[in-house]
Structures are given as C-alpha cells and as structure tokens.
PDB file of N, CA and C in Angstrom:
ATOM      1  N   UNK A   1     -91.746 124.562-129.371  1.00  0.00           N
ATOM      2  CA  UNK A   1     -90.542 124.352-128.576  1.00  0.00           C
ATOM      3  C   UNK A   1     -89.762 125.630-128.523  1.00  0.00           C
ATOM      4  N   UNK A   2     -89.303 126.033-127.328  1.00  0.00           N
ATOM      5  CA  UNK A   2     -88.560 127.269-127.116  1.00  0.00           C
ATOM      6  C   UNK A   2     -87.047 126.978-127.264  1.00  0.00           C
ATOM      7  N   UNK A   3     -86.371 128.004-127.693  1.00  0.00           N
ATOM      8  CA  UNK A   3     -84.897 127.921-127.828  1.00  0.00           C
ATOM      9  C   UNK A   3     -84.256 128.844-126.811  1.00  0.00           C
ATOM     10  N   UNK A   4     -83.144 128.418-126.313  1.00  0.00           N
ATOM     11  CA  UNK A   4     -82.366 129.205-125.321  1.00  0.00           C
ATOM     12  C   UNK A   4     -81.924 130.488-126.006  1.00  0.00           C
ATOM     13  N   UNK A   5     -82.064 131.625-125.274  1.00  0.00           N
ATOM     14  CA  UNK A   5     -81.672 132.889-125.847  1.00  0.00           C
ATOM     15  C   UNK A   5     -80.214 133.219-125.763  1.00  0.00           C
ATOM     16  N   UNK A   6     -79.482 132.514-124.869  1.00  0.00           N
ATOM     17  CA  UNK A   6     -78.077 132.730-124.751  1.00  0.00           C
ATOM     18  C   UNK A   6     -77.519 132.062-123.502  1.00  0.00           C
ATOM     19  N   UNK A   7     -76.211 132.065-123.429  1.00  0.00           N
ATOM     20  CA  UNK A   7     -75.456 131.423-122.307  1.00  0.00           C
ATOM     21  C   UNK A   7     -74.418 132.351-121.741  1.00  0.00           C
ATOM     22  N   UNK A   8     -74.169 132.238-120.453  1.00  0.00           N
ATOM     23  CA  UNK A   8     -73.027 132.886-119.833  1.00  0.00           C
ATOM     24  C   UNK A   8     -72.121 131.767-119.382  1.00  0.00           C
ATOM     25  N   UNK A   9     -70.869 131.758-119.892  1.00  0.00           N
ATOM     26  CA  UNK A   9     -69.969 130.649-119.625  1.00  0.00           C
ATOM     27  C   UNK A   9     -68.714 131.255-118.850  1.00  0.00           C
ATOM     28  N   UNK A  10     -68.335 130.601-117.775  1.00  0.00           N
ATOM     29  CA  UNK A  10     -67.155 131.028-117.055  1.00  0.00           C
ATOM     30  C   UNK A  10     -66.134 129.888-117.014  1.00  0.00           C
ATOM     31  N   UNK A  11     -64.910 130.187-117.467  1.00  0.00           N
ATOM     32  CA  UNK A  11     -63.861 129.231-117.481  1.00  0.00           C
ATOM     33  C   UNK A  11     -63.686 128.622-118.857  1.00  0.00           C
ATOM     34  N   UNK A  12     -62.460 128.489-119.289  1.00  0.00           N
ATOM     35  CA  UNK A  12     -62.145 127.944-120.596  1.00  0.00           C
ATOM     36  C   UNK A  12     -62.557 126.507-120.826  1.00  0.00           C
ATOM     37  N   UNK A  13     -62.344 125.675-119.774  1.00  0.00           N
ATOM     38  CA  UNK A  13     -62.724 124.261-119.917  1.00  0.00           C
ATOM     39  C   UNK A  13     -64.221 124.111-120.114  1.00  0.00           C
ATOM     40  N   UNK A  14     -64.992 124.843-119.365  1.00  0.00           N
ATOM     41  CA  UNK A  14     -66.450 124.810-119.530  1.00  0.00           C
ATOM     42  C   UNK A  14     -66.859 125.286-120.884  1.00  0.00           C
ATOM     43  N   UNK A  15     -66.275 126.335-121.324  1.00  0.00           N
ATOM     44  CA  UNK A  15     -66.613 126.936-122.668  1.00  0.00           C
ATOM     45  C   UNK A  15     -66.290 125.884-123.753  1.00  0.00           C
ATOM     46  N   UNK A  16     -65.133 125.313-123.694  1.00  0.00           N
ATOM     47  CA  UNK A  16     -64.768 124.320-124.736  1.00  0.00           C
ATOM     48  C   UNK A  16     -65.702 123.113-124.703  1.00  0.00           C
ATOM     49  N   UNK A  17     -66.074 122.673-123.513  1.00  0.00           N
ATOM     50  CA  UNK A  17     -67.034 121.579-123.420  1.00  0.00           C
ATOM     51  C   UNK A  17     -68.347 121.919-124.033  1.00  0.00           C
ATOM     52  N   UNK A  18     -68.866 123.131-123.805  1.00  0.00           N
ATOM     53  CA  UNK A  18     -70.152 123.533-124.349  1.00  0.00           C
ATOM     54  C   UNK A  18     -70.040 123.687-125.864  1.00  0.00           C
ATOM     55  N   UNK A  19     -68.963 124.254-126.371  1.00  0.00           N
ATOM     56  CA  UNK A  19     -68.796 124.362-127.845  1.00  0.00           C
ATOM     57  C   UNK A  19     -68.818 122.974-128.476  1.00  0.00           C
ATOM     58  N   UNK A  20     -68.105 122.059-127.879  1.00  0.00           N
ATOM     59  CA  UNK A  20     -68.062 120.661-128.393  1.00  0.00           C
ATOM     60  C   UNK A  20     -69.440 120.042-128.380  1.00  0.00           C
ATOM     61  N   UNK A  21     -70.140 120.182-127.276  1.00  0.00           N
ATOM     62  CA  UNK A  21     -71.463 119.577-127.132  1.00  0.00           C
ATOM     63  C   UNK A  21     -72.455 120.196-128.089  1.00  0.00           C
ATOM     64  N   UNK A  22     -72.322 121.474-128.425  1.00  0.00           N
ATOM     65  CA  UNK A  22     -73.198 122.131-129.328  1.00  0.00           C
ATOM     66  C   UNK A  22     -72.768 122.016-130.785  1.00  0.00           C
ATOM     67  N   UNK A  23     -71.728 121.233-131.047  1.00  0.00           N
ATOM     68  CA  UNK A  23     -71.200 120.983-132.380  1.00  0.00           C
ATOM     69  C   UNK A  23     -70.780 122.285-133.060  1.00  0.00           C
ATOM     70  N   UNK A  24     -70.186 123.211-132.325  1.00  0.00           N
ATOM     71  CA  UNK A  24     -69.756 124.458-132.871  1.00  0.00           C
ATOM     72  C   UNK A  24     -68.204 124.468-132.998  1.00  0.00           C
ATOM     73  N   UNK A  25     -67.677 125.114-134.008  1.00  0.00           N
ATOM     74  CA  UNK A  25     -66.243 125.146-134.204  1.00  0.00           C
ATOM     75  C   UNK A  25     -65.728 126.597-134.142  1.00  0.00           C
ATOM     76  N   UNK A  26     -66.589 127.582-134.232  1.00  0.00           N
ATOM     77  CA  UNK A  26     -66.101 128.955-134.190  1.00  0.00           C
ATOM     78  C   UNK A  26     -67.141 129.949-133.649  1.00  0.00           C
ATOM     79  N   UNK A  27     -66.601 131.038-133.178  1.00  0.00           N
ATOM     80  CA  UNK A  27     -67.450 132.124-132.621  1.00  0.00           C
ATOM     81  C   UNK A  27     -67.296 133.373-133.447  1.00  0.00           C
ATOM     82  N   UNK A  28     -68.268 134.222-133.426  1.00  0.00           N
ATOM     83  CA  UNK A  28     -68.193 135.536-134.006  1.00  0.00           C
ATOM     84  C   UNK A  28     -68.336 136.557-132.880  1.00  0.00           C
ATOM     85  N   UNK A  29     -67.285 137.358-132.631  1.00  0.00           N
ATOM     86  CA  UNK A  29     -67.356 138.347-131.568  1.00  0.00           C
ATOM     87  C   UNK A  29     -68.233 139.526-132.014  1.00  0.00           C
ATOM     88  N   UNK A  30     -69.241 139.876-131.202  1.00  0.00           N
ATOM     89  CA  UNK A  30     -70.210 140.881-131.530  1.00  0.00           C
ATOM     90  C   UNK A  30     -69.992 142.194-130.790  1.00  0.00           C
ATOM     91  N   UNK A  31     -69.540 142.083-129.506  1.00  0.00           N
ATOM     92  CA  UNK A  31     -69.472 143.294-128.677  1.00  0.00           C
ATOM     93  C   UNK A  31     -68.586 142.927-127.490  1.00  0.00           C
ATOM     94  N   UNK A  32     -68.284 143.915-126.635  1.00  0.00           N
ATOM     95  CA  UNK A  32     -67.564 143.743-125.421  1.00  0.00           C
ATOM     96  C   UNK A  32     -68.493 144.152-124.258  1.00  0.00           C
ATOM     97  N   UNK A  33     -68.911 143.170-123.463  1.00  0.00           N
ATOM     98  CA  UNK A  33     -69.809 143.482-122.361  1.00  0.00           C
ATOM     99  C   UNK A  33     -69.168 144.305-121.294  1.00  0.00           C
ATOM    100  N   UNK A  34     -67.949 143.863-120.900  1.00  0.00           N
ATOM    101  CA  UNK A  34     -67.066 144.572-119.957  1.00  0.00           C
ATOM    102  C   UNK A  34     -65.646 144.396-120.507  1.00  0.00           C
ATOM    103  N   UNK A  35     -64.706 145.142-120.033  1.00  0.00           N
ATOM    104  CA  UNK A  35     -63.319 144.974-120.530  1.00  0.00           C
ATOM    105  C   UNK A  35     -62.866 143.505-120.417  1.00  0.00           C
ATOM    106  N   UNK A  36     -62.486 142.913-121.546  1.00  0.00           N
ATOM    107  CA  UNK A  36     -62.010 141.513-121.548  1.00  0.00           C
ATOM    108  C   UNK A  36     -63.094 140.473-121.522  1.00  0.00           C
ATOM    109  N   UNK A  37     -64.359 140.857-121.564  1.00  0.00           N
ATOM    110  CA  UNK A  37     -65.458 139.942-121.533  1.00  0.00           C
ATOM    111  C   UNK A  37     -66.343 140.135-122.769  1.00  0.00           C
ATOM    112  N   UNK A  38     -66.172 139.251-123.790  1.00  0.00           N
ATOM    113  CA  UNK A  38     -66.894 139.458-125.054  1.00  0.00           C
ATOM    114  C   UNK A  38     -68.281 138.855-125.074  1.00  0.00           C
ATOM    115  N   UNK A  39     -69.121 139.485-125.902  1.00  0.00           N
ATOM    116  CA  UNK A  39     -70.404 138.853-126.273  1.00  0.00           C
ATOM    117  C   UNK A  39     -70.186 138.303-127.700  1.00  0.00           C
ATOM    118  N   UNK A  40     -70.467 137.023-127.867  1.00  0.00           N
ATOM    119  CA  UNK A  40     -70.203 136.381-129.166  1.00  0.00           C
ATOM    120  C   UNK A  40     -71.484 135.631-129.585  1.00  0.00           C
ATOM    121  N   UNK A  41     -71.487 135.188-130.818  1.00  0.00           N
ATOM    122  CA  UNK A  41     -72.481 134.256-131.287  1.00  0.00           C
ATOM    123  C   UNK A  41     -71.784 133.052-131.904  1.00  0.00           C
ATOM    124  N   UNK A  42     -72.400 131.886-131.758  1.00  0.00           N
ATOM    125  CA  UNK A  42     -71.881 130.684-132.450  1.00  0.00           C
ATOM    126  C   UNK A  42     -72.002 130.919-133.926  1.00  0.00           C
ATOM    127  N   UNK A  43     -70.932 130.681-134.647  1.00  0.00           N
ATOM    128  CA  UNK A  43     -70.855 130.945-136.085  1.00  0.00           C
ATOM    129  C   UNK A  43     -71.365 129.779-136.936  1.00  0.00           C
ATOM    130  N   UNK A  44     -71.421 128.625-136.332  1.00  0.00           N
ATOM    131  CA  UNK A  44     -71.818 127.467-137.109  1.00  0.00           C
ATOM    132  C   UNK A  44     -72.461 126.392-136.230  1.00  0.00           C
ATOM    133  N   UNK A  45     -72.876 125.281-136.840  1.00  0.00           N
ATOM    134  CA  UNK A  45     -73.475 124.192-136.098  1.00  0.00           C
ATOM    135  C   UNK A  45     -74.995 124.382-135.939  1.00  0.00           C
ATOM    136  N   UNK A  46     -75.673 123.430-135.303  1.00  0.00           N
ATOM    137  CA  UNK A  46     -77.137 123.463-135.203  1.00  0.00           C
ATOM    138  C   UNK A  46     -77.590 124.634-134.330  1.00  0.00           C
ATOM    139  N   UNK A  47     -76.718 125.206-133.519  1.00  0.00           N
ATOM    140  CA  UNK A  47     -77.140 126.331-132.648  1.00  0.00           C
ATOM    141  C   UNK A  47     -76.528 127.663-133.132  1.00  0.00           C
ATOM    142  N   UNK A  48     -76.212 127.738-134.407  1.00  0.00           N
ATOM    143  CA  UNK A  48     -75.606 128.961-134.972  1.00  0.00           C
ATOM    144  C   UNK A  48     -76.488 130.210-134.551  1.00  0.00           C
ATOM    145  N   UNK A  49     -75.791 131.283-134.242  1.00  0.00           N
ATOM    146  CA  UNK A  49     -76.397 132.539-133.799  1.00  0.00           C
ATOM    147  C   UNK A  49     -76.791 132.554-132.337  1.00  0.00           C
ATOM    148  N   UNK A  50     -76.562 131.465-131.587  1.00  0.00           N
ATOM    149  CA  UNK A  50     -76.772 131.488-130.164  1.00  0.00           C
ATOM    150  C   UNK A  50     -75.797 132.461-129.523  1.00  0.00           C
ATOM    151  N   UNK A  51     -76.312 133.356-128.653  1.00  0.00           N
ATOM    152  CA  UNK A  51     -75.505 134.358-128.001  1.00  0.00           C
ATOM    153  C   UNK A  51     -74.740 133.748-126.824  1.00  0.00           C
ATOM    154  N   UNK A  52     -73.471 134.074-126.667  1.00  0.00           N
ATOM    155  CA  UNK A  52     -72.651 133.648-125.565  1.00  0.00           C
ATOM    156  C   UNK A  52     -71.841 134.758-124.969  1.00  0.00           C
ATOM    157  N   UNK A  53     -71.784 134.793-123.646  1.00  0.00           N
ATOM    158  CA  UNK A  53     -70.838 135.661-122.983  1.00  0.00           C
ATOM    159  C   UNK A  53     -69.830 134.709-122.340  1.00  0.00           C
ATOM    160  N   UNK A  54     -68.565 134.889-122.618  1.00  0.00           N
ATOM    161  CA  UNK A  54     -67.493 134.066-122.088  1.00  0.00           C
ATOM    162  C   UNK A  54     -66.615 134.903-121.176  1.00  0.00           C
ATOM    163  N   UNK A  55     -66.366 134.387-119.967  1.00  0.00           N
ATOM    164  CA  UNK A  55     -65.580 135.078-118.977  1.00  0.00           C
ATOM    165  C   UNK A  55     -64.537 134.121-118.430  1.00  0.00           C
ATOM    166  N   UNK A  56     -63.307 134.513-118.366  1.00  0.00           N
ATOM    167  CA  UNK A  56     -62.289 133.692-117.732  1.00  0.00           C
ATOM    168  C   UNK A  56     -62.656 133.499-116.273  1.00  0.00           C
ATOM    169  N   UNK A  57     -62.429 132.304-115.781  1.00  0.00           N
ATOM    170  CA  UNK A  57     -62.867 131.986-114.410  1.00  0.00           C
ATOM    171  C   UNK A  57     -62.409 132.920-113.310  1.00  0.00           C
ATOM    172  N   UNK A  58     -61.171 133.312-113.333  1.00  0.00           N
ATOM    173  CA  UNK A  58     -60.627 134.166-112.283  1.00  0.00           C
ATOM    174  C   UNK A  58     -60.562 135.628-112.701  1.00  0.00           C
ATOM    175  N   UNK A  59     -61.228 136.056-113.721  1.00  0.00           N
ATOM    176  CA  UNK A  59     -61.102 137.367-114.313  1.00  0.00           C
ATOM    177  C   UNK A  59     -62.318 138.242-113.985  1.00  0.00           C
ATOM    178  N   UNK A  60     -62.113 139.517-113.802  1.00  0.00           N
ATOM    179  CA  UNK A  60     -63.191 140.436-113.614  1.00  0.00           C
ATOM    180  C   UNK A  60     -63.449 140.818-112.170  1.00  0.00           C
ATOM    181  N   UNK A  61     -64.238 141.833-111.994  1.00  0.00           N
ATOM    182  CA  UNK A  61     -64.573 142.313-110.655  1.00  0.00           C
ATOM    183  C   UNK A  61     -65.622 141.421-109.990  1.00  0.00           C
ATOM    184  N   UNK A  62     -65.812 141.646-108.717  1.00  0.00           N
ATOM    185  CA  UNK A  62     -66.776 140.791-107.967  1.00  0.00           C
ATOM    186  C   UNK A  62     -68.193 140.870-108.513  1.00  0.00           C
ATOM    187  N   UNK A  63     -68.557 141.995-109.050  1.00  0.00           N
ATOM    188  CA  UNK A  63     -69.923 142.167-109.565  1.00  0.00           C
ATOM    189  C   UNK A  63     -70.079 141.955-111.077  1.00  0.00           C
ATOM    190  N   UNK A  64     -69.047 141.328-111.644  1.00  0.00           N
ATOM    191  CA  UNK A  64     -69.041 141.118-113.129  1.00  0.00           C
ATOM    192  C   UNK A  64     -70.268 140.378-113.605  1.00  0.00           C
ATOM    193  N   UNK A  65     -70.650 139.317-112.874  1.00  0.00           N
ATOM    194  CA  UNK A  65     -71.818 138.517-113.329  1.00  0.00           C
ATOM    195  C   UNK A  65     -73.077 139.343-113.315  1.00  0.00           C
ATOM    196  N   UNK A  66     -73.255 140.175-112.271  1.00  0.00           N
ATOM    197  CA  UNK A  66     -74.415 141.031-112.193  1.00  0.00           C
ATOM    198  C   UNK A  66     -74.437 141.987-113.398  1.00  0.00           C
ATOM    199  N   UNK A  67     -73.289 142.584-113.692  1.00  0.00           N
ATOM    200  CA  UNK A  67     -73.211 143.511-114.791  1.00  0.00           C
ATOM    201  C   UNK A  67     -73.452 142.837-116.149  1.00  0.00           C
ATOM    202  N   UNK A  68     -72.995 141.563-116.275  1.00  0.00           N
ATOM    203  CA  UNK A  68     -73.258 140.823-117.500  1.00  0.00           C
ATOM    204  C   UNK A  68     -74.737 140.627-117.690  1.00  0.00           C
ATOM    205  N   UNK A  69     -75.421 140.175-116.619  1.00  0.00           N
ATOM    206  CA  UNK A  69     -76.853 139.918-116.693  1.00  0.00           C
ATOM    207  C   UNK A  69     -77.587 141.216-117.038  1.00  0.00           C
ATOM    208  N   UNK A  70     -77.209 142.311-116.394  1.00  0.00           N
ATOM    209  CA  UNK A  70     -77.873 143.630-116.664  1.00  0.00           C
ATOM    210  C   UNK A  70     -77.631 143.988-118.113  1.00  0.00           C
ATOM    211  N   UNK A  71     -76.482 143.768-118.673  1.00  0.00           N
ATOM    212  CA  UNK A  71     -76.175 144.067-120.034  1.00  0.00           C
ATOM    213  C   UNK A  71     -77.104 143.242-120.955  1.00  0.00           C
ATOM    214  N   UNK A  72     -77.216 141.968-120.688  1.00  0.00           N
ATOM    215  CA  UNK A  72     -78.010 141.081-121.543  1.00  0.00           C
ATOM    216  C   UNK A  72     -79.487 141.399-121.452  1.00  0.00           C
ATOM    217  N   UNK A  73     -79.952 141.833-120.292  1.00  0.00           N
ATOM    218  CA  UNK A  73     -81.382 142.154-120.126  1.00  0.00           C
ATOM    219  C   UNK A  73     -81.705 143.483-120.847  1.00  0.00           C
ATOM    220  N   UNK A  74     -80.686 144.330-120.983  1.00  0.00           N
ATOM    221  CA  UNK A  74     -80.917 145.564-121.653  1.00  0.00           C
ATOM    222  C   UNK A  74     -80.675 145.572-123.163  1.00  0.00           C
ATOM    223  N   UNK A  75     -80.162 144.430-123.651  1.00  0.00           N
ATOM    224  CA  UNK A  75     -79.874 144.385-125.107  1.00  0.00           C
ATOM    225  C   UNK A  75     -80.771 143.435-125.835  1.00  0.00           C
TER     226      UNK A  75
END
C-alpha cells in the first residue's frame, strides 16, 4: 500500500478540515516555500511526518501554485 507523499492546502477552512480528518493537532514548520507559504509536517497522529504546504486562499502571486509544485518536485 502506498502512502501520500504530501498535500498542498489552500484556505484555512480546508486546512483545518484536513487536520481534523487526519487526527492531527499540531504542525512542525520545516521551511518557507515562498514568502508567507510554509512547508510543514504533521507532528502527531496516524499521518505524522506527512508533508504539507499551506497557503491562504487569497494570498500569493498568480503563479504561486506552479512555484509550490516546482519546489516540491525539487526537494
């Protein structure tokens, strides 16, 4: 069985819903993908160490998602 390598989440409501569904209560910030857009890992729960990029829904440049994907593919 394969495990998901990571998630890109946009919007606070979506992020909170995913955290709740994955039974996580905290994140560990690992890096900054772009200014104001962190790369984190789930700190606890059954999916601990799952990588997440969280971006505020209305935040960032038009090509932010492309740059996030490029960052993740290179790391």
